[in-house]
CSV table of C-alpha atoms in Angstrom, one decimal:
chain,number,residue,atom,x,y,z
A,1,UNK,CA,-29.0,-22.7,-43.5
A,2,UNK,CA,-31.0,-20.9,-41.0
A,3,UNK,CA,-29.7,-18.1,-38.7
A,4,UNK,CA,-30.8,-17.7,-35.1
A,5,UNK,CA,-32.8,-14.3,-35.0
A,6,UNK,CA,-30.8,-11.6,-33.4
A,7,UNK,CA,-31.7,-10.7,-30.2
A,8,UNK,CA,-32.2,-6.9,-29.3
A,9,UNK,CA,-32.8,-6.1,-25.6
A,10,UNK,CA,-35.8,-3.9,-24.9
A,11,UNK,CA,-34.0,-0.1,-24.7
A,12,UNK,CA,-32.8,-0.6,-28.0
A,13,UNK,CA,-36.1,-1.3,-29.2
A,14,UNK,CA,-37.2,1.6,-27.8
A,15,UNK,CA,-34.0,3.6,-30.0
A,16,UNK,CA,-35.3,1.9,-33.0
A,17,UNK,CA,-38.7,2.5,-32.9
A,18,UNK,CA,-37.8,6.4,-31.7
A,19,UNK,CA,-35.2,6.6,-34.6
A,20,UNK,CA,-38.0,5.4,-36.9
A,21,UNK,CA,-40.8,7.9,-35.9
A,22,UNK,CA,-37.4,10.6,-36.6
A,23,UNK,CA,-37.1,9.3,-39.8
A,24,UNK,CA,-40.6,10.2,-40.1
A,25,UNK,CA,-40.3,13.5,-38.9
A,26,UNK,CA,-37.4,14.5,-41.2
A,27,UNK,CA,-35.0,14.8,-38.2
A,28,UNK,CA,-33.3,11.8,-37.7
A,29,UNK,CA,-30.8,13.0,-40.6
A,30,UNK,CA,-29.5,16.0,-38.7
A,31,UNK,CA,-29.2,14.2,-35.3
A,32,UNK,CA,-27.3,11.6,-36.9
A,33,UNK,CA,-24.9,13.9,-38.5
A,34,UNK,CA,-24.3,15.4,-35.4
A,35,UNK,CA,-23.9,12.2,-33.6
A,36,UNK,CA,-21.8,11.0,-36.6
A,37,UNK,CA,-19.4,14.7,-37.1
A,38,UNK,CA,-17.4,14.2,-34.1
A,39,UNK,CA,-16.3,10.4,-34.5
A,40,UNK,CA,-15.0,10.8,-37.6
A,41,UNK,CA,-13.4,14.1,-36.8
A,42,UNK,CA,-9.4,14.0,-38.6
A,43,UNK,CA,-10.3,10.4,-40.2
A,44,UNK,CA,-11.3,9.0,-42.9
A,45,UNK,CA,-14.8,8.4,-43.6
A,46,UNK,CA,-16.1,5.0,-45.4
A,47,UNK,CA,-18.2,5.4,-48.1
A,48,UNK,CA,-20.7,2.8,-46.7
A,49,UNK,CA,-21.3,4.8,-43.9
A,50,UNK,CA,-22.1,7.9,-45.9
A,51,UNK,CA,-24.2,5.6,-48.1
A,52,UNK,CA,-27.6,5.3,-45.8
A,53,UNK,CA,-26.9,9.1,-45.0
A,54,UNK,CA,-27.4,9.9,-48.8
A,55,UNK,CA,-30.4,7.7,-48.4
A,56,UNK,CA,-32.0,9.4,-45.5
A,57,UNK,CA,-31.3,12.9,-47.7
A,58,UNK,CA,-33.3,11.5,-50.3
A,59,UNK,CA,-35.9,9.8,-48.3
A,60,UNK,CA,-36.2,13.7,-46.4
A,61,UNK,CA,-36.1,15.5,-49.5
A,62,UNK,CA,-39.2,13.9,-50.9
A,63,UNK,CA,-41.6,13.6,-47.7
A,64,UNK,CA,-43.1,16.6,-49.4
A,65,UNK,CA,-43.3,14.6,-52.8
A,66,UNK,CA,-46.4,13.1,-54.2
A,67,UNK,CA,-46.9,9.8,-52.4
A,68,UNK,CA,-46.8,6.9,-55.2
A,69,UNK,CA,-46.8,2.8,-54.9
A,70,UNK,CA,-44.9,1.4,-51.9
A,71,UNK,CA,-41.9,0.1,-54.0
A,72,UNK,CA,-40.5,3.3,-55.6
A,73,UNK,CA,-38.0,5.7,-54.8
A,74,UNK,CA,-41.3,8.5,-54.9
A,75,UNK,CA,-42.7,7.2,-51.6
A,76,UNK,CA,-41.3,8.0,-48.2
A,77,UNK,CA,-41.7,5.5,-46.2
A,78,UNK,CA,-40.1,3.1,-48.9
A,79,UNK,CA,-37.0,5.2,-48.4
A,80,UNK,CA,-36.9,5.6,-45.2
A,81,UNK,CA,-36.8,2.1,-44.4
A,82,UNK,CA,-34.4,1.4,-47.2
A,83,UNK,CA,-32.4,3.6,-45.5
A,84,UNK,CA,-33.0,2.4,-41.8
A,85,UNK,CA,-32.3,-0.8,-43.2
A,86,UNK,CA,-28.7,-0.3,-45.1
A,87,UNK,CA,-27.8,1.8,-41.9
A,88,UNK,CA,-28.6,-1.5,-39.4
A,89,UNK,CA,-26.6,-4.1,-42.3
A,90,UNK,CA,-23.9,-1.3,-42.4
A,91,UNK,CA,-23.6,-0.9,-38.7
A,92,UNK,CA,-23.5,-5.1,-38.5
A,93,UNK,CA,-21.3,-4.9,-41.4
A,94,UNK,CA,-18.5,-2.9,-39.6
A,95,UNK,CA,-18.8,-4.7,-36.5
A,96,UNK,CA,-19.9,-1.8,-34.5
A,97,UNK,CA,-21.6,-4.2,-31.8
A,98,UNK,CA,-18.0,-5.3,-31.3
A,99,UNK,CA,-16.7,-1.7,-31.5
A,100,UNK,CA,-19.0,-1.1,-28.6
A,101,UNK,CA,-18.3,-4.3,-26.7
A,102,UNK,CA,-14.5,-3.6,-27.2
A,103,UNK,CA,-15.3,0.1,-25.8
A,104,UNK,CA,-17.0,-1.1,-22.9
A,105,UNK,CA,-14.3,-4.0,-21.9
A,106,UNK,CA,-12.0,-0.7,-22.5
A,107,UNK,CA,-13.9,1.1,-19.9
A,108,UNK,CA,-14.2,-2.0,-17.4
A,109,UNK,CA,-10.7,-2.4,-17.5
A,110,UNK,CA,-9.8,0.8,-17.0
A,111,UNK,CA,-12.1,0.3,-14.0
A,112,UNK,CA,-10.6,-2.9,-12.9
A,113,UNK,CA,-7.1,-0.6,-13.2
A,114,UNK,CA,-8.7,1.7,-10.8
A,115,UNK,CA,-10.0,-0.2,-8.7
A,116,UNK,CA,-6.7,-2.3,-8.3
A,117,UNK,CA,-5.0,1.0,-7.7
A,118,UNK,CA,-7.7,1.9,-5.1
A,119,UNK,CA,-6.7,-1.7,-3.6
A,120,UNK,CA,-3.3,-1.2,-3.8
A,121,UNK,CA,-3.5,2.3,-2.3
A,122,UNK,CA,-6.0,0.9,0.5
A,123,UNK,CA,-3.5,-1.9,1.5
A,124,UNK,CA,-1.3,0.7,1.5
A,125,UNK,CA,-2.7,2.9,4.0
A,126,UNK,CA,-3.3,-0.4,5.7
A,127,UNK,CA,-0.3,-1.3,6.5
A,128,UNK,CA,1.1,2.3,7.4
A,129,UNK,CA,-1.7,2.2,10.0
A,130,UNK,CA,-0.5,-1.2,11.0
A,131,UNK,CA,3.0,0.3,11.4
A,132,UNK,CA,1.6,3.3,13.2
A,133,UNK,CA,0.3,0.9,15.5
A,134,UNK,CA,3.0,-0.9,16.0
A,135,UNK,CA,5.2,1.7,16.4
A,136,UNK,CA,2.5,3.2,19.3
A,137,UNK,CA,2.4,-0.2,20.8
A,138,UNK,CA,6.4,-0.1,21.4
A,139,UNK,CA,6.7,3.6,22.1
A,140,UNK,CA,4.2,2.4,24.7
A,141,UNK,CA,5.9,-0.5,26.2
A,142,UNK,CA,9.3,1.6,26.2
A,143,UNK,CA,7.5,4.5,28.4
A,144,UNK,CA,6.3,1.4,30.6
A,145,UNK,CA,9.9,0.0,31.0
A,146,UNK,CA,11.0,3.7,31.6
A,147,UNK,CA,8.3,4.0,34.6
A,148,UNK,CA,9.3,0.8,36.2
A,149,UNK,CA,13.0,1.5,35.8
A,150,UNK,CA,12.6,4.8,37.2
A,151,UNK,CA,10.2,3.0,40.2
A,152,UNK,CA,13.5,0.3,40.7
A,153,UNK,CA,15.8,3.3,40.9
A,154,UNK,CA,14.0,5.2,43.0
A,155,UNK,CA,13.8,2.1,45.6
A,156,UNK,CA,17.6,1.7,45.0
A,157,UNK,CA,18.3,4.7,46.0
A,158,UNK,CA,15.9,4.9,48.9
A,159,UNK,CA,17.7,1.6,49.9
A,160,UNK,CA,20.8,3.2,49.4
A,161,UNK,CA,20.3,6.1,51.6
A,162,UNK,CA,18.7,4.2,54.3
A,163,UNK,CA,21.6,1.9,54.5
A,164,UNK,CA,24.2,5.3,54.1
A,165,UNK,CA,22.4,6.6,57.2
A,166,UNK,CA,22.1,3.5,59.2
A,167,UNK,CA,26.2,2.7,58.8
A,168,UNK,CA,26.5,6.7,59.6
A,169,UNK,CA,24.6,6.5,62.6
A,170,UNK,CA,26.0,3.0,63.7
A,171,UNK,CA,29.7,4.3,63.2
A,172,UNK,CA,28.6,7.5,65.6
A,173,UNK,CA,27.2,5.5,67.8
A,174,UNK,CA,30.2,3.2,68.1
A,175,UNK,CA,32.6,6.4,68.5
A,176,UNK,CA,30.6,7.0,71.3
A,177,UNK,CA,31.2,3.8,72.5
A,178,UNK,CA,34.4,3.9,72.2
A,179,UNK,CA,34.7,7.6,73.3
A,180,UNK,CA,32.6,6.5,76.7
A,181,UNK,CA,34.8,3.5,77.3
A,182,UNK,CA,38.1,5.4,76.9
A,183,UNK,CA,36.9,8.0,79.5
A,184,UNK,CA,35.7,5.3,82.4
A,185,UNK,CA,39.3,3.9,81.7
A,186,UNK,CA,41.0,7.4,81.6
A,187,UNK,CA,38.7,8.2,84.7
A,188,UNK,CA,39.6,4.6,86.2
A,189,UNK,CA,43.4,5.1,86.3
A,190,UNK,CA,43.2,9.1,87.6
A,191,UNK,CA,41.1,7.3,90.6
A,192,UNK,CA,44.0,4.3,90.8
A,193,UNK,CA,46.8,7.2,90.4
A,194,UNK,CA,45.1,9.0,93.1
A,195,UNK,CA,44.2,6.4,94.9
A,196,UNK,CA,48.4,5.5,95.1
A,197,UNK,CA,49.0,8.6,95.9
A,198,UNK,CA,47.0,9.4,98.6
A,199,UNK,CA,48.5,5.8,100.1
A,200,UNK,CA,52.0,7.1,99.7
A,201,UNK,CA,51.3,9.9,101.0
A,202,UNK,CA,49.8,8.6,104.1
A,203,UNK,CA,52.4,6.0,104.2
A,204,UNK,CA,55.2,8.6,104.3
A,205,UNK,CA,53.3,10.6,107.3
A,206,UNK,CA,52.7,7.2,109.0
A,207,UNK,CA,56.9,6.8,108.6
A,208,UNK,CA,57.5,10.0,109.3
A,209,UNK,CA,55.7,10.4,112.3
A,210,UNK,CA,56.9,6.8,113.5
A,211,UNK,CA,60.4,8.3,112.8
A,212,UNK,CA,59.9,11.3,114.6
A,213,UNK,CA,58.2,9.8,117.7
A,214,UNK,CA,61.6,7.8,118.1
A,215,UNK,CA,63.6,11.1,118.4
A,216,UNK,CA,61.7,12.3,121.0
């Protein structure tokens, strides 16, 4: 049964071929247990893991050695890549693709959570704003109402006054009216009493004298 080749994307070609030229070097052992020190800090660690790290200590200690055929523990590069080589089946062994994959979809939903929260808090602010609006929009519309009340009332009382005034000066002017009239009827009946007296009075001298021509 044949497996479909495994396919590995260009920077971590890049990682491999750079991790091999450290293996080369004699470094790639410290900067891996550096990288390596940390994770497993208060845990456990597998002996599989620490197998291609023995390795790579062997394959270091004896770049100095007297290279030998390809196939023996005396050459180098024989080592080295024995040891590349249990590291990448140990590292497919444990899954650590998936460890990585699971870290990531950790990190992207921790993102998405964020993001949702960002959403939440934008939706939020939206609809304070909306409110805010709103709010503006009525305090608005209730100053409006206030003007135009105030305008009707000021009319009102405008009218009001106007129509105070006019009865005052009306009911003056018929006081006046009245006042005049009961003064031409006063003055009327002085002229009639006057009038009656000045005939009685003549009418008495007109007797008078008729009655004293007789005695003479």
């Amino acid at each position: 049964m044949r497996h479909s080749p495994i396919y590995v994307p260009s920077p971590m070609r890049q990682q491999l071929k750079s991790s091999i030229r450290l293996f080369r070097k004699g470094e790639f052992l410290t900067r891996f247990l550096v990288w390596l020190m940390p994770r497993f800090r208060g845990r456990p660690v597998n002996r599989y893991i620490l197998l291609p790290g023995l390795f790579m200590m062997v394959g270091t200690g004896s770049v100095q050695a007297a290279s030998g055929p390809f196939f023996s523990l005396g050459n180098t590069d024989f080592v080295v890549s024995i040891s590349f080589i249990i590291f990448i089946a140990a590292i497919i062994y444990f899954k650590a693709p998936k460890f990585v994959a699971k870290l990531i979809d950790g990190q992207i939903a921790k993102i998405e959570g964020q993001l949702k929260e960002a959403s939440s808090v934008k939706e939020d602010a939206q609809t304070l704003l909306e409110n805010l609006q709103k709010k503006q929009e009525e305090a608005e519309e209730h100053a409006i109402r206030i003007k135009e009340q105030a305008q009707k009332d000021k009319e009102l009382a405008i009218e009001e006054a106007q129509n105070s005034i006019q009865g005052l000066v009306d009911r003056k002017l018929q006081n006046s009216r009245e006042q005049v009239r009961a003064s031409e009827a006063k003055a009327i009946a002085n002229i009639k009493n006057q009038a009656i007296d000045l005939a009685i009075d003549a009418a008495s001298e007109v007797i008078f004298r008729s009655m004293g021509g007789d005695d003479r």
